[in-house]
PDB file of C-alpha atoms and ligand atoms in Angstrom:
ATOM      1  CA  MET X   1       0.000   0.000   0.000  1.00 98.00           C
ATOM      2  CA  ILE X   2       1.306   3.434  -0.915  1.00 98.00           C
ATOM      3  CA  ILE X   3       0.491   6.174   1.588  1.00 98.00           C
ATOM      4  CA  PHE X   4       0.126   9.718   0.304  1.00 98.00           C
ATOM      5  CA  LYS X   5      -0.052  12.722   2.604  1.00 98.00           C
ATOM      6  CA  LYS X   6       0.114  15.409  -0.081  1.00 98.00           C
ATOM      7  CA  ALA X   7      -2.815  16.058  -2.403  1.00 98.00           C
ATOM      8  CA  ARG X   8      -0.588  17.020  -5.307  1.00 98.00           C
ATOM      9  CA  ASP X   9       1.495  13.810  -5.109  1.00 98.00           C
ATOM     10  CA  LEU X  10      -1.619  11.662  -4.933  1.00 98.00           C
ATOM     11  CA  ALA X  11      -3.305  13.439  -7.850  1.00 98.00           C
ATOM     12  CA  GLN X  12      -0.191  13.018  -9.976  1.00 98.00           C
ATOM     13  CA  HIS X  13       0.115   9.313  -9.162  1.00 98.00           C
ATOM     14  CA  LEU X  14      -3.571   8.670  -9.907  1.00 98.00           C
ATOM     15  CA  LYS X  15      -3.338  10.561 -13.197  1.00 98.00           C
ATOM     16  CA  THR X  16      -0.540   8.233 -14.313  1.00 98.00           C
ATOM     17  CA  LEU X  17      -2.628   5.193 -13.383  1.00 98.00           C
ATOM     18  CA  LYS X  18      -5.615   6.542 -15.312  1.00 98.00           C
ATOM     19  CA  LEU X  19      -3.454   7.181 -18.368  1.00 98.00           C
ATOM     20  CA  LYS X  20      -2.531   3.495 -18.187  1.00 98.00           C
ATOM     21  CA  GLY X  21      -6.251   2.706 -18.406  1.00 98.00           C
ATOM     22  CA  LYS X  22      -6.780   1.728 -14.755  1.00 98.00           C
ATOM     23  CA  THR X  23     -10.197   2.382 -13.207  1.00 98.00           C
ATOM     24  CA  LEU X  24     -10.244   3.968  -9.746  1.00 98.00           C
ATOM     25  CA  GLY X  25     -12.564   3.217  -6.837  1.00 99.00           C
ATOM     26  CA  PHE X  26     -12.625   5.583  -3.862  1.00 99.00           C
ATOM     27  CA  VAL X  27     -13.759   4.971  -0.276  1.00 99.00           C
ATOM     28  CA  PRO X  28     -13.711   8.089   1.937  1.00 99.00           C
ATOM     29  CA  THR X  29     -13.554   7.459   5.701  1.00 98.00           C
ATOM     30  CA  MET X  30     -12.743   9.196   8.955  1.00 98.00           C
ATOM     31  CA  GLY X  31     -10.699   6.211  10.162  1.00 98.00           C
ATOM     32  CA  ALA X  32     -11.224   4.081  13.284  1.00 97.00           C
ATOM     33  CA  LEU X  33     -11.952   1.455  10.684  1.00 98.00           C
ATOM     34  CA  HIS X  34     -14.356  -1.422  11.293  1.00 98.00           C
ATOM     35  CA  GLU X  35     -15.929  -4.193   9.196  1.00 98.00           C
ATOM     36  CA  GLY X  36     -18.460  -1.708   7.768  1.00 98.00           C
ATOM     37  CA  HIS X  37     -15.658   0.286   6.164  1.00 98.00           C
ATOM     38  CA  LEU X  38     -13.960  -2.906   5.029  1.00 98.00           C
ATOM     39  CA  SER X  39     -17.148  -4.081   3.309  1.00 98.00           C
ATOM     40  CA  LEU X  40     -17.172  -0.837   1.281  1.00 98.00           C
ATOM     41  CA  ILE X  41     -13.549  -1.453   0.324  1.00 98.00           C
ATOM     42  CA  GLN X  42     -14.496  -4.914  -0.922  1.00 98.00           C
ATOM     43  CA  ILE X  43     -17.190  -3.348  -3.111  1.00 98.00           C
ATOM     44  CA  SER X  44     -14.685  -0.860  -4.480  1.00 98.00           C
ATOM     45  CA  LYS X  45     -12.195  -3.645  -5.223  1.00 98.00           C
ATOM     46  CA  ALA X  46     -14.866  -5.671  -7.011  1.00 98.00           C
ATOM     47  CA  HIS X  47     -15.743  -2.752  -9.295  1.00 98.00           C
ATOM     48  CA  SER X  48     -12.385  -1.105 -10.046  1.00 98.00           C
ATOM     49  CA  ASP X  49      -8.723  -1.884 -10.759  1.00 98.00           C
ATOM     50  CA  ILE X  50      -7.249   0.280  -8.003  1.00 98.00           C
ATOM     51  CA  SER X  51      -8.866   1.295  -4.716  1.00 98.00           C
ATOM     52  CA  VAL X  52      -8.027   4.518  -2.924  1.00 99.00           C
ATOM     53  CA  VAL X  53      -9.091   4.891   0.711  1.00 99.00           C
ATOM     54  CA  SER X  54      -8.892   8.219   2.522  1.00 99.00           C
ATOM     55  CA  ILE X  55      -8.714   8.742   6.259  1.00 98.00           C
ATOM     56  CA  PHE X  56      -9.484  12.296   7.273  1.00 98.00           C
ATOM     57  CA  VAL X  57     -11.432  13.482  10.301  1.00 98.00           C
ATOM     58  CA  ASN X  58     -13.034  16.488   8.683  1.00 98.00           C
ATOM     59  CA  PRO X  59     -13.352  19.344  11.192  1.00 97.00           C
ATOM     60  CA  THR X  60     -15.868  21.271   9.091  1.00 97.00           C
ATOM     61  CA  GLN X  61     -18.577  18.612   9.401  1.00 97.00           C
ATOM     62  CA  PHE X  62     -18.580  18.525  13.207  1.00 96.00           C
ATOM     63  CA  ASN X  63     -21.082  20.913  14.729  1.00 91.00           C
ATOM     64  CA  ASP X  64     -20.239  19.612  18.211  1.00 92.00           C
ATOM     65  CA  LYS X  65     -16.687  20.315  19.385  1.00 93.00           C
ATOM     66  CA  GLU X  66     -16.754  17.543  21.979  1.00 91.00           C
ATOM     67  CA  ASP X  67     -17.754  14.991  19.317  1.00 92.00           C
ATOM     68  CA  PHE X  68     -14.794  16.142  17.188  1.00 95.00           C
ATOM     69  CA  ASP X  69     -12.336  16.128  20.113  1.00 95.00           C
ATOM     70  CA  LYS X  70     -13.455  12.640  21.165  1.00 93.00           C
ATOM     71  CA  TYR X  71     -13.535  11.160  17.668  1.00 96.00           C
ATOM     72  CA  PRO X  72     -11.475   7.937  17.904  1.00 95.00           C
ATOM     73  CA  ILE X  73      -8.130   7.897  16.097  1.00 97.00           C
ATOM     74  CA  THR X  74      -6.563   4.473  15.583  1.00 97.00           C
ATOM     75  CA  THR X  75      -4.157   5.028  12.706  1.00 97.00           C
ATOM     76  CA  GLU X  76      -1.808   2.109  13.441  1.00 98.00           C
ATOM     77  CA  THR X  77      -4.619  -0.464  13.478  1.00 98.00           C
ATOM     78  CA  ASP X  78      -6.233   1.181  10.450  1.00 98.00           C
ATOM     79  CA  LEU X  79      -3.014   0.765   8.456  1.00 98.00           C
ATOM     80  CA  GLU X  80      -2.826  -2.923   9.375  1.00 98.00           C
ATOM     81  CA  LEU X  81      -6.451  -3.492   8.360  1.00 98.00           C
ATOM     82  CA  LEU X  82      -5.956  -1.735   5.037  1.00 98.00           C
ATOM     83  CA  GLU X  83      -2.777  -3.718   4.318  1.00 98.00           C
ATOM     84  CA  ARG X  84      -4.671  -6.914   5.057  1.00 98.00           C
ATOM     85  CA  GLN X  85      -7.411  -5.861   2.616  1.00 98.00           C
ATOM     86  CA  ALA X  86      -4.688  -5.312   0.004  1.00 98.00           C
ATOM     87  CA  VAL X  87      -5.749  -1.698  -0.504  1.00 98.00           C
ATOM     88  CA  GLU X  88      -3.446  -0.158  -3.093  1.00 98.00           C
ATOM     89  CA  ILE X  89      -3.501   3.492  -1.993  1.00 98.00           C
ATOM     90  CA  LEU X  90      -4.199   5.380   1.228  1.00 98.00           C
ATOM     91  CA  PHE X  91      -4.641   9.144   1.363  1.00 99.00           C
ATOM     92  CA  LEU X  92      -3.865  10.461   4.840  1.00 98.00           C
ATOM     93  CA  PRO X  93      -3.900  14.243   4.536  1.00 98.00           C
ATOM     94  CA  SER X  94      -3.526  16.964   7.169  1.00 98.00           C
ATOM     95  CA  VAL X  95      -6.222  19.623   7.603  1.00 98.00           C
ATOM     96  CA  GLU X  96      -3.956  22.139   5.824  1.00 97.00           C
ATOM     97  CA  GLU X  97      -3.712  19.826   2.835  1.00 98.00           C
ATOM     98  CA  ILE X  98      -7.497  19.660   2.433  1.00 98.00           C
ATOM     99  CA  TYR X  99      -8.157  23.278   3.343  1.00 98.00           C
ATOM    100  CA  PRO X 100      -5.011  25.178   2.305  1.00 97.00           C
ATOM    101  CA  THR X 101      -4.574  28.879   2.981  1.00 96.00           C
ATOM    102  CA  GLY X 102      -6.868  30.747   0.633  1.00 95.00           C
ATOM    103  CA  TYR X 103      -9.359  27.860   0.370  1.00 95.00           C
ATOM    104  CA  GLN X 104     -12.796  29.306  -0.363  1.00 94.00           C
ATOM    105  CA  ALA X 105     -15.683  27.181   0.887  1.00 93.00           C
ATOM    106  CA  ASN X 106     -18.513  26.779  -1.595  1.00 93.00           C
ATOM    107  CA  ASN X 107     -22.101  27.086  -0.479  1.00 97.00           C
ATOM    108  CA  TYR X 108     -23.975  24.096  -1.875  1.00 98.00           C
ATOM    109  CA  GLU X 109     -27.667  24.549  -2.697  1.00 98.00           C
ATOM    110  CA  LEU X 110     -28.906  21.382  -1.060  1.00 98.00           C
ATOM    111  CA  GLY X 111     -32.521  22.480  -0.717  1.00 96.00           C
ATOM    112  CA  ALA X 112     -34.804  20.910   1.890  1.00 94.00           C
ATOM    113  CA  LEU X 113     -32.448  17.963   2.352  1.00 96.00           C
ATOM    114  CA  GLU X 114     -30.060  20.147   4.297  1.00 95.00           C
ATOM    115  CA  ASN X 115     -32.449  21.076   7.080  1.00 94.00           C
ATOM    116  CA  VAL X 116     -34.376  17.907   7.871  1.00 97.00           C
ATOM    117  CA  LEU X 117     -33.444  15.029  10.226  1.00 98.00           C
ATOM    118  CA  GLU X 118     -29.640  15.128  10.692  1.00 98.00           C
ATOM    119  CA  GLY X 119     -29.541  18.607   9.196  1.00 97.00           C
ATOM    120  CA  SER X 120     -31.933  20.065  11.745  1.00 96.00           C
ATOM    121  CA  PHE X 121     -29.921  18.693  14.672  1.00 97.00           C
ATOM    122  CA  ARG X 122     -26.463  19.249  13.178  1.00 96.00           C
ATOM    123  CA  PRO X 123     -26.467  22.714  11.599  1.00 96.00           C
ATOM    124  CA  GLY X 124     -23.726  23.108   9.006  1.00 96.00           C
ATOM    125  CA  HIS X 125     -22.936  19.380   9.011  1.00 97.00           C
ATOM    126  CA  PHE X 126     -23.903  18.676   5.411  1.00 98.00           C
ATOM    127  CA  GLN X 127     -22.158  21.760   4.039  1.00 98.00           C
ATOM    128  CA  GLY X 128     -19.015  20.386   5.736  1.00 98.00           C
ATOM    129  CA  VAL X 129     -19.602  16.932   4.248  1.00 98.00           C
ATOM    130  CA  CYS X 130     -19.966  18.474   0.780  1.00 98.00           C
ATOM    131  CA  GLN X 131     -16.851  20.599   1.216  1.00 98.00           C
ATOM    132  CA  VAL X 132     -14.639  17.681   2.108  1.00 98.00           C
ATOM    133  CA  LEU X 133     -16.028  15.324  -0.523  1.00 98.00           C
ATOM    134  CA  ASP X 134     -15.859  17.991  -3.215  1.00 98.00           C
ATOM    135  CA  ARG X 135     -12.159  18.432  -2.353  1.00 98.00           C
ATOM    136  CA  LEU X 136     -11.438  14.699  -2.098  1.00 98.00           C
ATOM    137  CA  LEU X 137     -13.200  13.963  -5.396  1.00 98.00           C
ATOM    138  CA  SER X 138     -11.368  16.801  -7.133  1.00 98.00           C
ATOM    139  CA  ILE X 139      -8.044  15.409  -5.921  1.00 98.00           C
ATOM    140  CA  THR X 140      -8.716  11.728  -6.624  1.00 98.00           C
ATOM    141  CA  GLN X 141     -11.083  11.984  -9.653  1.00 98.00           C
ATOM    142  CA  PRO X 142     -12.264   8.384  -9.235  1.00 98.00           C
ATOM    143  CA  ASP X 143     -14.566   6.460 -11.551  1.00 98.00           C
ATOM    144  CA  LEU X 144     -16.644   5.357  -8.610  1.00 98.00           C
ATOM    145  CA  MET X 145     -17.066   6.151  -4.941  1.00 99.00           C
ATOM    146  CA  VAL X 146     -18.522   3.756  -2.360  1.00 99.00           C
ATOM    147  CA  MET X 147     -20.488   5.019   0.656  1.00 98.00           C
ATOM    148  CA  GLY X 148     -22.638   3.320   3.286  1.00 98.00           C
ATOM    149  CA  GLN X 149     -26.429   3.227   3.547  1.00 98.00           C
ATOM    150  CA  LYS X 150     -25.998   3.754   7.274  1.00 98.00           C
ATOM    151  CA  ASP X 151     -25.551   7.467   6.507  1.00 98.00           C
ATOM    152  CA  TYR X 152     -28.516   7.554   4.147  1.00 98.00           C
ATOM    153  CA  GLN X 153     -29.117  11.294   4.245  1.00 98.00           C
ATOM    154  CA  GLN X 154     -25.412  11.879   3.649  1.00 98.00           C
ATOM    155  CA  ILE X 155     -25.666   9.801   0.471  1.00 98.00           C
ATOM    156  CA  MET X 156     -28.563  11.892  -0.784  1.00 98.00           C
ATOM    157  CA  VAL X 157     -26.693  15.097  -0.008  1.00 98.00           C
ATOM    158  CA  VAL X 158     -23.526  13.858  -1.713  1.00 98.00           C
ATOM    159  CA  LYS X 159     -25.525  12.812  -4.783  1.00 98.00           C
ATOM    160  CA  LYS X 160     -26.822  16.376  -4.947  1.00 98.00           C
ATOM    161  CA  MET X 161     -23.317  17.849  -4.544  1.00 98.00           C
ATOM    162  CA  ILE X 162     -22.056  15.587  -7.354  1.00 98.00           C
ATOM    163  CA  GLU X 163     -24.864  16.861  -9.599  1.00 98.00           C
ATOM    164  CA  LEU X 164     -24.220  20.491  -8.655  1.00 98.00           C
ATOM    165  CA  THR X 165     -20.482  20.245  -9.326  1.00 98.00           C
ATOM    166  CA  ASP X 166     -20.937  18.049 -12.393  1.00 98.00           C
ATOM    167  CA  LYS X 167     -18.482  15.363 -11.314  1.00 98.00           C
ATOM    168  CA  PRO X 168     -18.245  12.260 -13.502  1.00 98.00           C
ATOM    169  CA  VAL X 169     -18.290   9.772 -10.642  1.00 98.00           C
ATOM    170  CA  GLN X 170     -20.602   6.841 -10.006  1.00 98.00           C
ATOM    171  CA  LEU X 171     -21.870   6.550  -6.433  1.00 98.00           C
ATOM    172  CA  ILE X 172     -22.299   3.007  -5.137  1.00 98.00           C
ATOM    173  CA  ILE X 173     -24.195   2.384  -1.902  1.00 98.00           C
ATOM    174  CA  GLY X 174     -23.034  -0.411   0.401  1.00 98.00           C
ATOM    175  CA  PRO X 175     -25.457  -2.070   2.863  1.00 98.00           C
ATOM    176  CA  THR X 176     -25.118  -1.448   6.610  1.00 98.00           C
ATOM    177  CA  LEU X 177     -22.926  -4.003   8.336  1.00 98.00           C
ATOM    178  CA  ARG X 178     -24.093  -5.008  11.816  1.00 98.00           C
ATOM    179  CA  ASP X 179     -22.742  -7.064  14.654  1.00 97.00           C
ATOM    180  CA  GLN X 180     -24.617 -10.169  15.803  1.00 97.00           C
ATOM    181  CA  SER X 181     -26.915  -8.173  18.071  1.00 97.00           C
ATOM    182  CA  GLY X 182     -28.020  -6.029  15.131  1.00 98.00           C
ATOM    183  CA  LEU X 183     -26.078  -2.958  16.286  1.00 98.00           C
ATOM    184  CA  ALA X 184     -24.717  -1.159  13.205  1.00 98.00           C
ATOM    185  CA  LYS X 185     -20.918  -1.047  13.167  1.00 98.00           C
ATOM    186  CA  SER X 186     -19.739   2.473  13.889  1.00 98.00           C
ATOM    187  CA  SER X 187     -16.483   4.141  14.880  1.00 95.00           C
ATOM    188  CA  ARG X 188     -18.430   5.767  17.710  1.00 94.00           C
ATOM    189  CA  ASN X 189     -19.257   2.320  19.190  1.00 96.00           C
ATOM    190  CA  THR X 190     -15.708   2.276  20.605  1.00 94.00           C
ATOM    191  CA  ARG X 191     -16.845   5.009  22.995  1.00 94.00           C
ATOM    192  CA  LEU X 192     -19.569   2.778  24.486  1.00 97.00           C
ATOM    193  CA  THR X 193     -19.026   0.818  27.708  1.00 97.00           C
ATOM    194  CA  PRO X 194     -19.682  -2.948  27.398  1.00 97.00           C
ATOM    195  CA  GLU X 195     -23.047  -2.403  29.111  1.00 97.00           C
ATOM    196  CA  GLN X 196     -23.999   0.432  26.768  1.00 98.00           C
ATOM    197  CA  LYS X 197     -22.979  -1.686  23.795  1.00 97.00           C
ATOM    198  CA  THR X 198     -25.414  -4.373  24.906  1.00 97.00           C
ATOM    199  CA  GLN X 199     -28.143  -1.789  25.431  1.00 98.00           C
ATOM    200  CA  ALA X 200     -27.444  -0.187  22.044  1.00 98.00           C
ATOM    201  CA  LYS X 201     -28.939  -3.142  20.175  1.00 98.00           C
ATOM    202  CA  ALA X 202     -32.318  -1.604  21.111  1.00 98.00           C
ATOM    203  CA  LEU X 203     -31.744   0.881  18.279  1.00 98.00           C
ATOM    204  CA  PHE X 204     -32.047  -1.745  15.527  1.00 98.00           C
ATOM    205  CA  GLN X 205     -34.837  -3.497  17.440  1.00 98.00           C
ATOM    206  CA  SER X 206     -36.839  -0.278  17.619  1.00 98.00           C
ATOM    207  CA  LEU X 207     -36.495   0.253  13.848  1.00 98.00           C
ATOM    208  CA  ASN X 208     -37.729  -3.290  13.248  1.00 98.00           C
ATOM    209  CA  TYR X 209     -40.604  -2.715  15.679  1.00 98.00           C
ATOM    210  CA  VAL X 210     -41.821   0.210  13.582  1.00 98.00           C
ATOM    211  CA  ARG X 211     -41.393  -1.694  10.322  1.00 98.00           C
ATOM    212  CA  ASP X 212     -43.289  -4.709  11.679  1.00 98.00           C
ATOM    213  CA  HIS X 213     -46.220  -2.534  12.757  1.00 98.00           C
ATOM    214  CA  LEU X 214     -46.636  -0.569   9.532  1.00 97.00           C
ATOM    215  CA  LYS X 215     -50.106  -1.181   8.190  1.00 96.00           C
ATOM    216  CA  VAL X 216     -52.893   0.831   6.599  1.00 97.00           C
ATOM    217  CA  GLY X 217     -54.510   3.129   9.149  1.00 97.00           C
ATOM    218  CA  VAL X 218     -51.709   2.909  11.727  1.00 97.00           C
ATOM    219  CA  ASP X 219     -51.080   6.060  13.771  1.00 97.00           C
ATOM    220  CA  LEU X 220     -47.490   6.716  12.735  1.00 97.00           C
ATOM    221  CA  GLU X 221     -46.833   9.346  15.343  1.00 97.00           C
ATOM    222  CA  LYS X 222     -47.946   6.990  18.107  1.00 97.00           C
ATOM    223  CA  LEU X 223     -45.958   4.112  16.619  1.00 98.00           C
ATOM    224  CA  THR X 224     -42.682   6.056  16.434  1.00 98.00           C
ATOM    225  CA  ARG X 225     -43.290   7.434  19.942  1.00 98.00           C
ATOM    226  CA  GLN X 226     -43.708   3.882  21.241  1.00 98.00           C
ATOM    227  CA  ALA X 227     -40.474   2.849  19.538  1.00 98.00           C
ATOM    228  CA  ALA X 228     -38.647   5.862  20.956  1.00 98.00           C
ATOM    229  CA  ASN X 229     -39.976   5.009  24.412  1.00 97.00           C
ATOM    230  CA  GLN X 230     -38.541   1.521  24.026  1.00 97.00           C
ATOM    231  CA  LEU X 231     -35.156   3.164  23.493  1.00 98.00           C
ATOM    232  CA  LEU X 232     -35.537   5.280  26.607  1.00 97.00           C
ATOM    233  CA  ALA X 233     -36.511   2.169  28.591  1.00 97.00           C
ATOM    234  CA  ASN X 234     -33.381   0.398  27.350  1.00 96.00           C
ATOM    235  CA  GLY X 235     -30.675   2.794  28.471  1.00 96.00           C
ATOM    236  CA  PHE X 236     -30.883   5.528  25.816  1.00 98.00           C
ATOM    237  CA  LEU X 237     -30.875   9.010  27.317  1.00 98.00           C
ATOM    238  CA  ARG X 238     -32.776  10.864  24.622  1.00 97.00           C
ATOM    239  CA  PHE X 239     -33.461  10.840  20.918  1.00 96.00           C
ATOM    240  CA  ASP X 240     -33.258  13.531  18.252  1.00 98.00           C
ATOM    241  CA  TYR X 241     -35.698  12.031  15.746  1.00 98.00           C
ATOM    242  CA  PHE X 242     -37.561   8.858  14.921  1.00 98.00           C
ATOM    243  CA  SER X 243     -39.150   9.207  11.543  1.00 98.00           C
ATOM    244  CA  VAL X 244     -40.764   7.292   8.683  1.00 98.00           C
ATOM    245  CA  CYS X 245     -39.943   9.006   5.394  1.00 98.00           C
ATOM    246  CA  ARG X 246     -40.023   8.520   1.655  1.00 97.00           C
ATOM    247  CA  GLN X 247     -36.772   7.031   0.413  1.00 97.00           C
ATOM    248  CA  GLY X 248     -36.701   9.407  -2.561  1.00 95.00           C
ATOM    249  CA  ASP X 249     -36.648  12.767  -0.799  1.00 96.00           C
ATOM    250  CA  LEU X 250     -36.815  12.084   2.945  1.00 97.00           C
ATOM    251  CA  THR X 251     -40.173  13.791   3.406  1.00 96.00           C
ATOM    252  CA  PRO X 252     -41.967  12.321   6.423  1.00 96.00           C
ATOM    253  CA  ILE X 253     -45.109  10.387   5.535  1.00 96.00           C
ATOM    254  CA  ARG X 254     -48.393  11.047   7.284  1.00 91.00           C
ATOM    255  CA  GLU X 255     -50.203   7.889   6.252  1.00 95.00           C
ATOM    256  CA  TYR X 256     -48.868   4.467   5.490  1.00 96.00           C
ATOM    257  CA  GLN X 257     -49.742   2.999   2.111  1.00 94.00           C
ATOM    258  CA  PRO X 258     -48.402  -0.360   0.936  1.00 93.00           C
ATOM    259  CA  GLY X 259     -46.061  -0.168  -2.040  1.00 93.00           C
ATOM    260  CA  LEU X 260     -44.336   3.068  -1.016  1.00 94.00           C
ATOM    261  CA  SER X 261     -40.540   2.940  -0.814  1.00 97.00           C
ATOM    262  CA  LEU X 262     -39.937   4.107   2.726  1.00 98.00           C
ATOM    263  CA  ILE X 263     -37.075   4.470   5.161  1.00 98.00           C
ATOM    264  CA  ILE X 264     -37.269   4.499   8.954  1.00 98.00           C
ATOM    265  CA  LEU X 265     -34.552   6.629  10.536  1.00 98.00           C
ATOM    266  CA  VAL X 266     -33.458   7.239  14.096  1.00 98.00           C
ATOM    267  CA  ALA X 267     -30.815   9.259  15.962  1.00 98.00           C
ATOM    268  CA  ALA X 268     -30.468   8.715  19.700  1.00 98.00           C
ATOM    269  CA  TYR X 269     -28.014   9.198  22.532  1.00 98.00           C
ATOM    270  CA  ILE X 270     -26.646   6.469  24.740  1.00 97.00           C
ATOM    271  CA  GLY X 271     -24.603   8.231  27.407  1.00 95.00           C
ATOM    272  CA  ASN X 272     -23.080  11.121  25.455  1.00 93.00           C
ATOM    273  CA  VAL X 273     -22.607   9.051  22.302  1.00 95.00           C
ATOM    274  CA  ARG X 274     -24.949   9.861  19.444  1.00 96.00           C
ATOM    275  CA  LEU X 275     -25.854   6.878  17.268  1.00 98.00           C
ATOM    276  CA  ILE X 276     -27.817   6.846  14.017  1.00 98.00           C
ATOM    277  CA  ASP X 277     -29.374   3.980  12.098  1.00 98.00           C
ATOM    278  CA  ASN X 278     -32.034   3.321   9.479  1.00 99.00           C
ATOM    279  CA  ILE X 279     -33.811   0.514   7.647  1.00 98.00           C
ATOM    280  CA  LEU X 280     -35.457   0.498   4.250  1.00 98.00           C
ATOM    281  CA  VAL X 281     -39.033  -0.637   3.726  1.00 97.00           C
ATOM    282  CA  SER X 282     -39.918  -1.489   0.140  1.00 85.00           C
TER     283      SER X 282
HETATM  284  P1  AMP M 301     -17.117   7.348   8.538  1.00 95.81           P
HETATM  285  O1  AMP M 301     -15.713   6.874   8.742  1.00 95.81           O
HETATM  286  O2  AMP M 301     -17.992   7.195   9.709  1.00 95.81           O
HETATM  287  O3  AMP M 301     -17.166   8.719   7.896  1.00 95.81           O
HETATM  288  O4  AMP M 301     -17.740   6.375   7.440  1.00 95.81           O
HETATM  289  C1  AMP M 301     -17.123   6.180   6.192  1.00 95.81           C
HETATM  290  C2  AMP M 301     -18.072   5.420   5.306  1.00 95.81           C
HETATM  291  O5  AMP M 301     -18.380   4.163   5.915  1.00 95.81           O
HETATM  292  C3  AMP M 301     -19.403   6.149   5.098  1.00 95.81           C
HETATM  293  O6  AMP M 301     -19.788   6.024   3.742  1.00 95.81           O
HETATM  294  C4  AMP M 301     -20.345   5.391   6.008  1.00 95.81           C
HETATM  295  O7  AMP M 301     -21.689   5.434   5.574  1.00 95.81           O
HETATM  296  C5  AMP M 301     -19.783   3.990   5.915  1.00 95.81           C
HETATM  297  N1  AMP M 301     -20.189   3.167   7.062  1.00 95.81           N
HETATM  298  C6  AMP M 301     -20.195   3.517   8.371  1.00 95.81           C
HETATM  299  N2  AMP M 301     -20.682   2.514   9.127  1.00 95.81           N
HETATM  300  C7  AMP M 301     -21.004   1.514   8.264  1.00 95.81           C
HETATM  301  C8  AMP M 301     -21.554   0.204   8.431  1.00 95.81           C
HETATM  302  N3  AMP M 301     -21.878  -0.255   9.638  1.00 95.81           N
HETATM  303  N4  AMP M 301     -21.748  -0.560   7.325  1.00 95.81           N
HETATM  304  C9  AMP M 301     -21.409  -0.094   6.083  1.00 95.81           C
HETATM  305  N5  AMP M 301     -20.876   1.138   5.861  1.00 95.81           N
HETATM  306  C10 AMP M 301     -20.678   1.924   6.946  1.00 95.81           C
END
C-alpha cells in the first residue's frame, strides 16, 4: 500500500494510473476502521482496478466540538487493516492539505435535504460533508465512490453535490454491516461501555418494531413514539428524531400505504454518544 499525505502527489500518481487505463474506486472514511468500512472497500475492489481509501477526520462537518475532540483515532490499526485488505492506496492528509490557505468554501444549494433530520440537529454538518467530498473527489477523480447506507441522508446530499459540481463519478451504496446483536458497526461504538454496547442493540430493534407494525390506518406518530420510548426504557438518554420518510426525498409520511418505498430513521443518545441507524421498507 502506498500512503500519500500530499494532495498534489496523490493526484499526480492517480493521473498516471488513469493514463494506463486503470479504473479507480474511492472509499472516503474518517478512520477508526471497522468491518463496515472494510465491506465498502471490498465493493470498491470488485468494481475497479485500483482502490483509494482516505482517512481524514473532517473538522468542518462537526457541529459539536466535543464529538470532534473525542472522535477515535486508531491510525496504526487502520493501516494494518488496510494492508490486510490489500488496498493499493491510502490518502492520509492533514487539515492544511485539504483546506489550504486561501481555500474558499462553496455554499452548496442542497434544498430541503439540508435542514431535515440530521440537518436540523447538526447545523452546518452537510455543508461540511460536501466541502470535504468535493475536495477529495477533485483530488482523486475516481470512476466510482462507495459510501454506506448507514448514513442515508449523507448519500442523498452527496448525490446532490455531485450533480451540482458536475463530477463524472458513479456513487455506489453499500449495505449497513451489523454485529450479531443487530447494532450497526460504527467508529463511535468504541466510545460505548460494554453495558452500553449491549443496550445499544435496542436501536435496531426499535427500527424493526416500527417496520413490523406498519399497516394501513396505523397512527405513525404513536408508533414512532412507542419505539422511541422503548429506546428510553433500554438505556438511551434521549433521541433527536424517529421518523418514517419517503426514500426518494426524505419527506416524512403522514399515512402508510403499501407499495411506497420508505425508510425508517433514528438518531439517539446512549450516554453522550450519538448513534444513528435506518432501515429500508420497500
Ligand atoms: P465514517 O468513517 O464514519 O465517515 O464512514 C465512512 C463510510 O463508511 C461512510 O460512507 C459510512 O456510511 C460507511 N459506514 C459507516 N458505518 C457503516 C456500516 N456499519 N456498514 C457499512 N458502511 C458503513
